[in-house]
Amino acid sequence: MIDLHYWPTPNGHKITLFLEEAGLPYRLVPVNIAKGAQFEPDFLAIAPNNRMPAIVDHAPADGGAPQSVFESGAILLYLAGKTGQFMPADPRGRVTVTEWLMWQMGGLGPMLGQNHHFNRYAPEKIPYAIDRYVRETSRLYGVLNKQLEGRPFIAGDYSIADMACYPWIVPHEVQGQTLSDYPHLQRWFDAIAARPATIAAYARGKEISNNEIADDEARKILFGQGTR
């Protein structure tokens, strides 16, 4: 029913988490971002920002032609609308989930992504950049820890907000973080890690790649992109 154009990164994992939880049939279409598959014309036709993930739904709700969706947050919203799952029915609950989804898209993901880049992949170790993004990561972890105090999940019930945030917390050690410093966050993290759908989603990713960036050529492809 759904083609998921995917590579096992945090943004890719968001979508397999949803699909496994919802029990939707899907087919993984690998997009090897270290070899430039994200620039292939067929992929750009559905993902003009040359970033995965993207989906093609071959059975959209309107019964029409296949529907493509790019950007992980938009995909989660689309799938929640399609299935009626992992998004509250009440308007206030929907606002809360949407707020935290946007928080992840605008803050947690980009800032932790920069943390990964300067800590792991930058050809030159720049102490200012590393310190700046590790500190911002700590701040964001603190925000999420506070939100989770007294709640099992970010917005109460398990939702697309949790699916969006969890994959970015998985590499916490690389980000210079210790989960025990954030007890509510650690409890939440452990609960999601133990879910059968989470285990299945990450297993699908391991079938494709360990996601290591192996050489300088791969780094040029990933980090050397300009307007063209």
PDB file of C-alpha atoms in Angstrom:
ATOM      1  CA  MET A   1       0.000   0.000   0.000  1.00  0.00           C
ATOM      2  CA  ILE A   2       2.764   2.462   0.936  1.00  0.00           C
ATOM      3  CA  ASP A   3       6.232   2.811  -0.553  1.00  0.00           C
ATOM      4  CA  LEU A   4       8.632   4.305   1.992  1.00  0.00           C
ATOM      5  CA  HIS A   5      11.728   5.849   0.445  1.00  0.00           C
ATOM      6  CA  TYR A   6      14.071   5.438   3.362  1.00  0.00           C
ATOM      7  CA  TRP A   7      17.488   5.247   4.912  1.00  0.00           C
ATOM      8  CA  PRO A   8      17.998   4.359   8.603  1.00  0.00           C
ATOM      9  CA  THR A   9      18.552   7.832  10.023  1.00  0.00           C
ATOM     10  CA  PRO A  10      16.483   9.480  12.779  1.00  0.00           C
ATOM     11  CA  ASN A  11      14.125  10.999  10.217  1.00  0.00           C
ATOM     12  CA  GLY A  12      13.729   7.662   8.477  1.00  0.00           C
ATOM     13  CA  HIS A  13      13.089   5.839  11.742  1.00  0.00           C
ATOM     14  CA  LYS A  14      10.197   8.179  12.544  1.00  0.00           C
ATOM     15  CA  ILE A  15       8.189   6.732   9.685  1.00  0.00           C
ATOM     16  CA  THR A  16       8.946   3.064  10.265  1.00  0.00           C
ATOM     17  CA  LEU A  17       7.927   3.602  13.893  1.00  0.00           C
ATOM     18  CA  PHE A  18       4.509   4.802  12.745  1.00  0.00           C
ATOM     19  CA  LEU A  19       4.023   2.150  10.096  1.00  0.00           C
ATOM     20  CA  GLU A  20       4.952  -0.660  12.470  1.00  0.00           C
ATOM     21  CA  GLU A  21       2.724   0.700  15.243  1.00  0.00           C
ATOM     22  CA  ALA A  22      -0.237   1.148  12.891  1.00  0.00           C
ATOM     23  CA  GLY A  23       0.269  -2.201  11.165  1.00  0.00           C
ATOM     24  CA  LEU A  24       0.131  -0.611   7.726  1.00  0.00           C
ATOM     25  CA  PRO A  25       1.620  -2.680   4.909  1.00  0.00           C
ATOM     26  CA  TYR A  26       4.623  -0.942   3.407  1.00  0.00           C
ATOM     27  CA  ARG A  27       7.591  -1.530   1.147  1.00  0.00           C
ATOM     28  CA  LEU A  28      11.003  -0.080   1.905  1.00  0.00           C
ATOM     29  CA  VAL A  29      12.693   1.606  -1.043  1.00  0.00           C
ATOM     30  CA  PRO A  30      16.309   2.224   0.031  1.00  0.00           C
ATOM     31  CA  VAL A  31      17.723   5.681  -0.644  1.00  0.00           C
ATOM     32  CA  ASN A  32      21.449   5.367  -0.039  1.00  0.00           C
ATOM     33  CA  ILE A  33      22.255   8.929   0.936  1.00  0.00           C
ATOM     34  CA  ALA A  34      26.000   8.194   1.119  1.00  0.00           C
ATOM     35  CA  LYS A  35      26.001   7.325  -2.587  1.00  0.00           C
ATOM     36  CA  GLY A  36      23.816  10.197  -3.786  1.00  0.00           C
ATOM     37  CA  ALA A  37      20.565   8.292  -4.390  1.00  0.00           C
ATOM     38  CA  GLN A  38      18.667  11.301  -3.037  1.00  0.00           C
ATOM     39  CA  PHE A  39      19.602  13.187  -6.207  1.00  0.00           C
ATOM     40  CA  GLU A  40      18.136  10.663  -8.631  1.00  0.00           C
ATOM     41  CA  PRO A  41      15.371  12.170 -10.811  1.00  0.00           C
ATOM     42  CA  ASP A  42      12.764   9.615  -9.763  1.00  0.00           C
ATOM     43  CA  PHE A  43      13.323  10.464  -6.110  1.00  0.00           C
ATOM     44  CA  LEU A  44      13.386  14.224  -6.706  1.00  0.00           C
ATOM     45  CA  ALA A  45       9.998  13.897  -8.373  1.00  0.00           C
ATOM     46  CA  ILE A  46       8.485  13.035  -4.978  1.00  0.00           C
ATOM     47  CA  ALA A  47      11.006  14.754  -2.683  1.00  0.00           C
ATOM     48  CA  PRO A  48      12.154  18.025  -4.284  1.00  0.00           C
ATOM     49  CA  ASN A  49      14.317  18.929  -1.258  1.00  0.00           C
ATOM     50  CA  ASN A  50      16.502  15.849  -2.014  1.00  0.00           C
ATOM     51  CA  ARG A  51      16.052  14.571   1.514  1.00  0.00           C
ATOM     52  CA  MET A  52      14.530  11.338   2.596  1.00  0.00           C
ATOM     53  CA  PRO A  53      12.140  10.050   3.842  1.00  0.00           C
ATOM     54  CA  ALA A  54       9.283  10.307   1.406  1.00  0.00           C
ATOM     55  CA  ILE A  55       6.267   8.086   0.872  1.00  0.00           C
ATOM     56  CA  VAL A  56       3.970   7.165  -1.967  1.00  0.00           C
ATOM     57  CA  ASP A  57       0.539   6.031  -0.803  1.00  0.00           C
ATOM     58  CA  HIS A  58      -1.010   3.832  -3.471  1.00  0.00           C
ATOM     59  CA  ALA A  59      -4.385   3.785  -1.717  1.00  0.00           C
ATOM     60  CA  PRO A  60      -5.069   7.398  -0.676  1.00  0.00           C
ATOM     61  CA  ALA A  61      -8.289   8.263   1.119  1.00  0.00           C
ATOM     62  CA  ASP A  62      -9.784  10.014  -1.910  1.00  0.00           C
ATOM     63  CA  GLY A  63      -9.393   6.914  -4.061  1.00  0.00           C
ATOM     64  CA  GLY A  64      -7.437   8.846  -6.675  1.00  0.00           C
ATOM     65  CA  ALA A  65      -3.937   8.615  -8.046  1.00  0.00           C
ATOM     66  CA  PRO A  66      -1.082   7.693  -5.691  1.00  0.00           C
ATOM     67  CA  GLN A  67      -0.259  10.434  -3.220  1.00  0.00           C
ATOM     68  CA  SER A  68       3.340  11.333  -2.504  1.00  0.00           C
ATOM     69  CA  VAL A  69       4.439  13.142   0.664  1.00  0.00           C
ATOM     70  CA  PHE A  70       7.880  14.434   1.600  1.00  0.00           C
ATOM     71  CA  GLU A  71       9.270  15.820   4.905  1.00  0.00           C
ATOM     72  CA  SER A  72       9.052  13.528   7.913  1.00  0.00           C
ATOM     73  CA  GLY A  73       6.721  15.749   9.946  1.00  0.00           C
ATOM     74  CA  ALA A  74       4.307  16.086   7.038  1.00  0.00           C
ATOM     75  CA  ILE A  75       4.410  12.316   6.538  1.00  0.00           C
ATOM     76  CA  LEU A  76       3.552  11.681  10.192  1.00  0.00           C
ATOM     77  CA  LEU A  77       0.626  14.104   9.993  1.00  0.00           C
ATOM     78  CA  TYR A  78      -0.548  12.476   6.769  1.00  0.00           C
ATOM     79  CA  LEU A  79      -0.387   8.968   8.191  1.00  0.00           C
ATOM     80  CA  ALA A  80      -2.122  10.019  11.400  1.00  0.00           C
ATOM     81  CA  GLY A  81      -4.915  11.529   9.323  1.00  0.00           C
ATOM     82  CA  LYS A  82      -5.121   8.483   7.086  1.00  0.00           C
ATOM     83  CA  THR A  83      -5.374   5.992   9.936  1.00  0.00           C
ATOM     84  CA  GLY A  84      -6.979   8.034  12.707  1.00  0.00           C
ATOM     85  CA  GLN A  85      -4.190   6.862  15.017  1.00  0.00           C
ATOM     86  CA  PHE A  86      -1.586   8.540  17.237  1.00  0.00           C
ATOM     87  CA  MET A  87      -3.223  11.966  17.031  1.00  0.00           C
ATOM     88  CA  PRO A  88      -5.868  12.950  19.601  1.00  0.00           C
ATOM     89  CA  ALA A  89      -9.433  13.441  18.429  1.00  0.00           C
ATOM     90  CA  ASP A  90     -10.049  16.431  20.716  1.00  0.00           C
ATOM     91  CA  PRO A  91      -8.902  19.839  19.399  1.00  0.00           C
ATOM     92  CA  ARG A  92      -6.768  20.751  22.415  1.00  0.00           C
ATOM     93  CA  GLY A  93      -4.976  17.443  22.344  1.00  0.00           C
ATOM     94  CA  ARG A  94      -4.271  17.902  18.654  1.00  0.00           C
ATOM     95  CA  VAL A  95      -2.750  21.299  19.350  1.00  0.00           C
ATOM     96  CA  THR A  96      -0.413  19.819  21.963  1.00  0.00           C
ATOM     97  CA  VAL A  97       0.778  17.017  19.694  1.00  0.00           C
ATOM     98  CA  THR A  98       1.272  19.451  16.815  1.00  0.00           C
ATOM     99  CA  GLU A  99       3.237  21.850  19.031  1.00  0.00           C
ATOM    100  CA  TRP A 100       5.672  19.147  20.060  1.00  0.00           C
ATOM    101  CA  LEU A 101       5.957  17.775  16.550  1.00  0.00           C
ATOM    102  CA  MET A 102       6.910  21.263  15.348  1.00  0.00           C
ATOM    103  CA  TRP A 103       9.305  21.600  18.312  1.00  0.00           C
ATOM    104  CA  GLN A 104      11.090  18.502  17.104  1.00  0.00           C
ATOM    105  CA  MET A 105      11.122  19.609  13.482  1.00  0.00           C
ATOM    106  CA  GLY A 106      12.322  23.128  14.248  1.00  0.00           C
ATOM    107  CA  GLY A 107      14.589  22.534  17.237  1.00  0.00           C
ATOM    108  CA  LEU A 108      15.425  19.053  18.441  1.00  0.00           C
ATOM    109  CA  GLY A 109      16.230  17.605  15.022  1.00  0.00           C
ATOM    110  CA  PRO A 110      18.236  20.481  13.541  1.00  0.00           C
ATOM    111  CA  MET A 111      20.229  21.214  16.698  1.00  0.00           C
ATOM    112  CA  LEU A 112      21.059  17.574  17.412  1.00  0.00           C
ATOM    113  CA  GLY A 113      21.913  17.149  13.747  1.00  0.00           C
ATOM    114  CA  GLN A 114      24.508  19.912  14.079  1.00  0.00           C
ATOM    115  CA  ASN A 115      25.770  18.229  17.249  1.00  0.00           C
ATOM    116  CA  HIS A 116      26.283  15.000  15.280  1.00  0.00           C
ATOM    117  CA  HIS A 117      27.978  16.843  12.441  1.00  0.00           C
ATOM    118  CA  PHE A 118      30.563  18.764  14.445  1.00  0.00           C
ATOM    119  CA  ASN A 119      31.214  15.913  16.871  1.00  0.00           C
ATOM    120  CA  ARG A 120      31.469  13.068  14.354  1.00  0.00           C
ATOM    121  CA  TYR A 121      31.802  14.196  10.758  1.00  0.00           C
ATOM    122  CA  ALA A 122      33.394  17.625  10.484  1.00  0.00           C
ATOM    123  CA  PRO A 123      36.901  17.339   8.994  1.00  0.00           C
ATOM    124  CA  GLU A 124      38.096  19.889  11.532  1.00  0.00           C
ATOM    125  CA  LYS A 125      37.245  19.748  15.238  1.00  0.00           C
ATOM    126  CA  ILE A 126      35.976  23.228  16.118  1.00  0.00           C
ATOM    127  CA  PRO A 127      35.666  23.524  19.914  1.00  0.00           C
ATOM    128  CA  TYR A 128      33.289  26.493  19.781  1.00  0.00           C
ATOM    129  CA  ALA A 129      30.860  24.673  17.476  1.00  0.00           C
ATOM    130  CA  ILE A 130      31.012  21.449  19.465  1.00  0.00           C
ATOM    131  CA  ASP A 131      30.432  23.265  22.751  1.00  0.00           C
ATOM    132  CA  ARG A 132      27.627  25.379  21.297  1.00  0.00           C
ATOM    133  CA  TYR A 133      25.623  22.402  20.013  1.00  0.00           C
ATOM    134  CA  VAL A 134      26.289  20.120  22.981  1.00  0.00           C
ATOM    135  CA  ARG A 135      25.002  22.881  25.258  1.00  0.00           C
ATOM    136  CA  GLU A 136      21.920  23.396  23.108  1.00  0.00           C
ATOM    137  CA  THR A 137      21.332  19.646  23.094  1.00  0.00           C
ATOM    138  CA  SER A 138      21.456  19.668  26.896  1.00  0.00           C
ATOM    139  CA  ARG A 139      18.930  22.507  26.977  1.00  0.00           C
ATOM    140  CA  LEU A 140      16.544  20.696  24.657  1.00  0.00           C
ATOM    141  CA  TYR A 141      16.858  17.476  26.652  1.00  0.00           C
ATOM    142  CA  GLY A 142      15.929  19.521  29.717  1.00  0.00           C
ATOM    143  CA  VAL A 143      12.851  20.946  28.001  1.00  0.00           C
ATOM    144  CA  LEU A 144      11.685  17.462  27.041  1.00  0.00           C
ATOM    145  CA  ASN A 145      12.462  16.095  30.497  1.00  0.00           C
ATOM    146  CA  LYS A 146      10.281  18.778  32.087  1.00  0.00           C
ATOM    147  CA  GLN A 147       7.416  18.103  29.668  1.00  0.00           C
ATOM    148  CA  LEU A 148       7.523  14.396  30.533  1.00  0.00           C
ATOM    149  CA  GLU A 149       7.263  14.961  34.278  1.00  0.00           C
ATOM    150  CA  GLY A 150       3.944  13.446  35.328  1.00  0.00           C
ATOM    151  CA  ARG A 151       3.113  12.220  31.800  1.00  0.00           C
ATOM    152  CA  PRO A 152       3.769   8.791  30.304  1.00  0.00           C
ATOM    153  CA  PHE A 153       4.379  10.339  26.887  1.00  0.00           C
ATOM    154  CA  ILE A 154       4.923  13.832  25.516  1.00  0.00           C
ATOM    155  CA  ALA A 155       1.252  14.720  25.064  1.00  0.00           C
ATOM    156  CA  GLY A 156      -0.214  12.137  27.450  1.00  0.00           C
ATOM    157  CA  ASP A 157      -0.938   9.210  25.154  1.00  0.00           C
ATOM    158  CA  TYR A 158       1.642   7.811  22.736  1.00  0.00           C
ATOM    159  CA  SER A 159       1.531   9.953  19.596  1.00  0.00           C
ATOM    160  CA  ILE A 160       3.400  11.113  16.532  1.00  0.00           C
ATOM    161  CA  ALA A 161       5.192  13.638  18.770  1.00  0.00           C
ATOM    162  CA  ASP A 162       6.892  10.745  20.569  1.00  0.00           C
ATOM    163  CA  MET A 163       7.701   9.010  17.293  1.00  0.00           C
ATOM    164  CA  ALA A 164       9.299  12.209  16.000  1.00  0.00           C
ATOM    165  CA  CYS A 165      11.465  12.787  19.072  1.00  0.00           C
ATOM    166  CA  TYR A 166      12.544   9.300  20.085  1.00  0.00           C
ATOM    167  CA  PRO A 167      14.931   8.546  17.180  1.00  0.00           C
ATOM    168  CA  TRP A 168      16.865  11.728  17.917  1.00  0.00           C
ATOM    169  CA  ILE A 169      17.458  10.638  21.513  1.00  0.00           C
ATOM    170  CA  VAL A 170      18.725   7.159  20.549  1.00  0.00           C
ATOM    171  CA  PRO A 171      22.305   8.402  19.881  1.00  0.00           C
ATOM    172  CA  HIS A 172      22.431  10.315  23.184  1.00  0.00           C
ATOM    173  CA  GLU A 173      25.968   9.179  24.011  1.00  0.00           C
ATOM    174  CA  VAL A 174      27.309  10.570  20.744  1.00  0.00           C
ATOM    175  CA  GLN A 175      25.573  13.846  21.601  1.00  0.00           C
ATOM    176  CA  GLY A 176      27.459  14.097  24.889  1.00  0.00           C
ATOM    177  CA  GLN A 177      24.405  13.333  27.017  1.00  0.00           C
ATOM    178  CA  THR A 178      23.778  10.975  29.932  1.00  0.00           C
ATOM    179  CA  LEU A 179      20.151   9.920  30.173  1.00  0.00           C
ATOM    180  CA  SER A 180      20.303   9.439  33.938  1.00  0.00           C
ATOM    181  CA  ASP A 181      20.673  13.231  34.175  1.00  0.00           C
ATOM    182  CA  TYR A 182      17.106  13.457  32.825  1.00  0.00           C
ATOM    183  CA  PRO A 183      15.041  10.913  34.802  1.00  0.00           C
ATOM    184  CA  HIS A 184      11.658  11.579  33.163  1.00  0.00           C
ATOM    185  CA  LEU A 185      13.232  11.472  29.732  1.00  0.00           C
ATOM    186  CA  GLN A 186      15.016   8.223  30.548  1.00  0.00           C
ATOM    187  CA  ARG A 187      11.799   6.585  31.753  1.00  0.00           C
ATOM    188  CA  TRP A 188      10.049   7.665  28.532  1.00  0.00           C
ATOM    189  CA  PHE A 189      12.973   6.523  26.388  1.00  0.00           C
ATOM    190  CA  ASP A 190      13.092   3.077  27.977  1.00  0.00           C
ATOM    191  CA  ALA A 191       9.325   2.641  27.572  1.00  0.00           C
ATOM    192  CA  ILE A 192       9.447   3.403  23.843  1.00  0.00           C
ATOM    193  CA  ALA A 193      12.557   1.277  23.280  1.00  0.00           C
ATOM    194  CA  ALA A 194      10.703  -1.741  24.702  1.00  0.00           C
ATOM    195  CA  ARG A 195       7.668  -1.416  22.425  1.00  0.00           C
ATOM    196  CA  PRO A 196       7.460  -4.291  19.909  1.00  0.00           C
ATOM    197  CA  ALA A 197       6.892  -1.847  17.044  1.00  0.00           C
ATOM    198  CA  THR A 198      10.056   0.059  17.969  1.00  0.00           C
ATOM    199  CA  ILE A 199      12.090  -3.127  17.984  1.00  0.00           C
ATOM    200  CA  ALA A 200      10.629  -4.113  14.602  1.00  0.00           C
ATOM    201  CA  ALA A 201      11.216  -0.669  13.090  1.00  0.00           C
ATOM    202  CA  TYR A 202      14.885  -0.598  14.024  1.00  0.00           C
ATOM    203  CA  ALA A 203      15.338  -4.167  12.840  1.00  0.00           C
ATOM    204  CA  ARG A 204      14.104  -3.104   9.397  1.00  0.00           C
ATOM    205  CA  GLY A 205      16.748  -0.408   9.313  1.00  0.00           C
ATOM    206  CA  LYS A 206      19.540  -2.821  10.190  1.00  0.00           C
ATOM    207  CA  GLU A 207      18.500  -4.977   7.242  1.00  0.00           C
ATOM    208  CA  ILE A 208      19.526  -2.110   4.972  1.00  0.00           C
ATOM    209  CA  SER A 209      22.545  -0.413   6.533  1.00  0.00           C
ATOM    210  CA  ASN A 210      24.454   0.306   9.714  1.00  0.00           C
ATOM    211  CA  ASN A 211      24.404   3.915   8.488  1.00  0.00           C
ATOM    212  CA  GLU A 212      28.129   4.520   8.901  1.00  0.00           C
ATOM    213  CA  ILE A 213      29.677   7.133   6.625  1.00  0.00           C
ATOM    214  CA  ALA A 214      32.580   5.137   5.300  1.00  0.00           C
ATOM    215  CA  ASP A 215      34.796   7.503   3.334  1.00  0.00           C
ATOM    216  CA  ASP A 216      35.579  11.041   2.207  1.00  0.00           C
ATOM    217  CA  GLU A 217      33.560  10.659  -0.974  1.00  0.00           C
ATOM    218  CA  ALA A 218      30.420   9.888   1.045  1.00  0.00           C
ATOM    219  CA  ARG A 219      31.074  12.942   3.217  1.00  0.00           C
ATOM    220  CA  LYS A 220      31.366  15.138   0.134  1.00  0.00           C
ATOM    221  CA  ILE A 221      28.018  13.848  -1.112  1.00  0.00           C
ATOM    222  CA  LEU A 222      26.299  14.412   2.219  1.00  0.00           C
ATOM    223  CA  PHE A 223      27.871  17.675   3.331  1.00  0.00           C
ATOM    224  CA  GLY A 224      29.120  19.352   0.151  1.00  0.00           C
ATOM    225  CA  GLN A 225      25.799  20.222  -1.423  1.00  0.00           C
ATOM    226  CA  GLY A 226      25.201  23.643  -2.928  1.00  0.00           C
ATOM    227  CA  THR A 227      22.432  25.171  -5.017  1.00  0.00           C
ATOM    228  CA  ARG A 228      22.930  22.685  -7.847  1.00  0.00           C
TER     229      ARG A 228
END
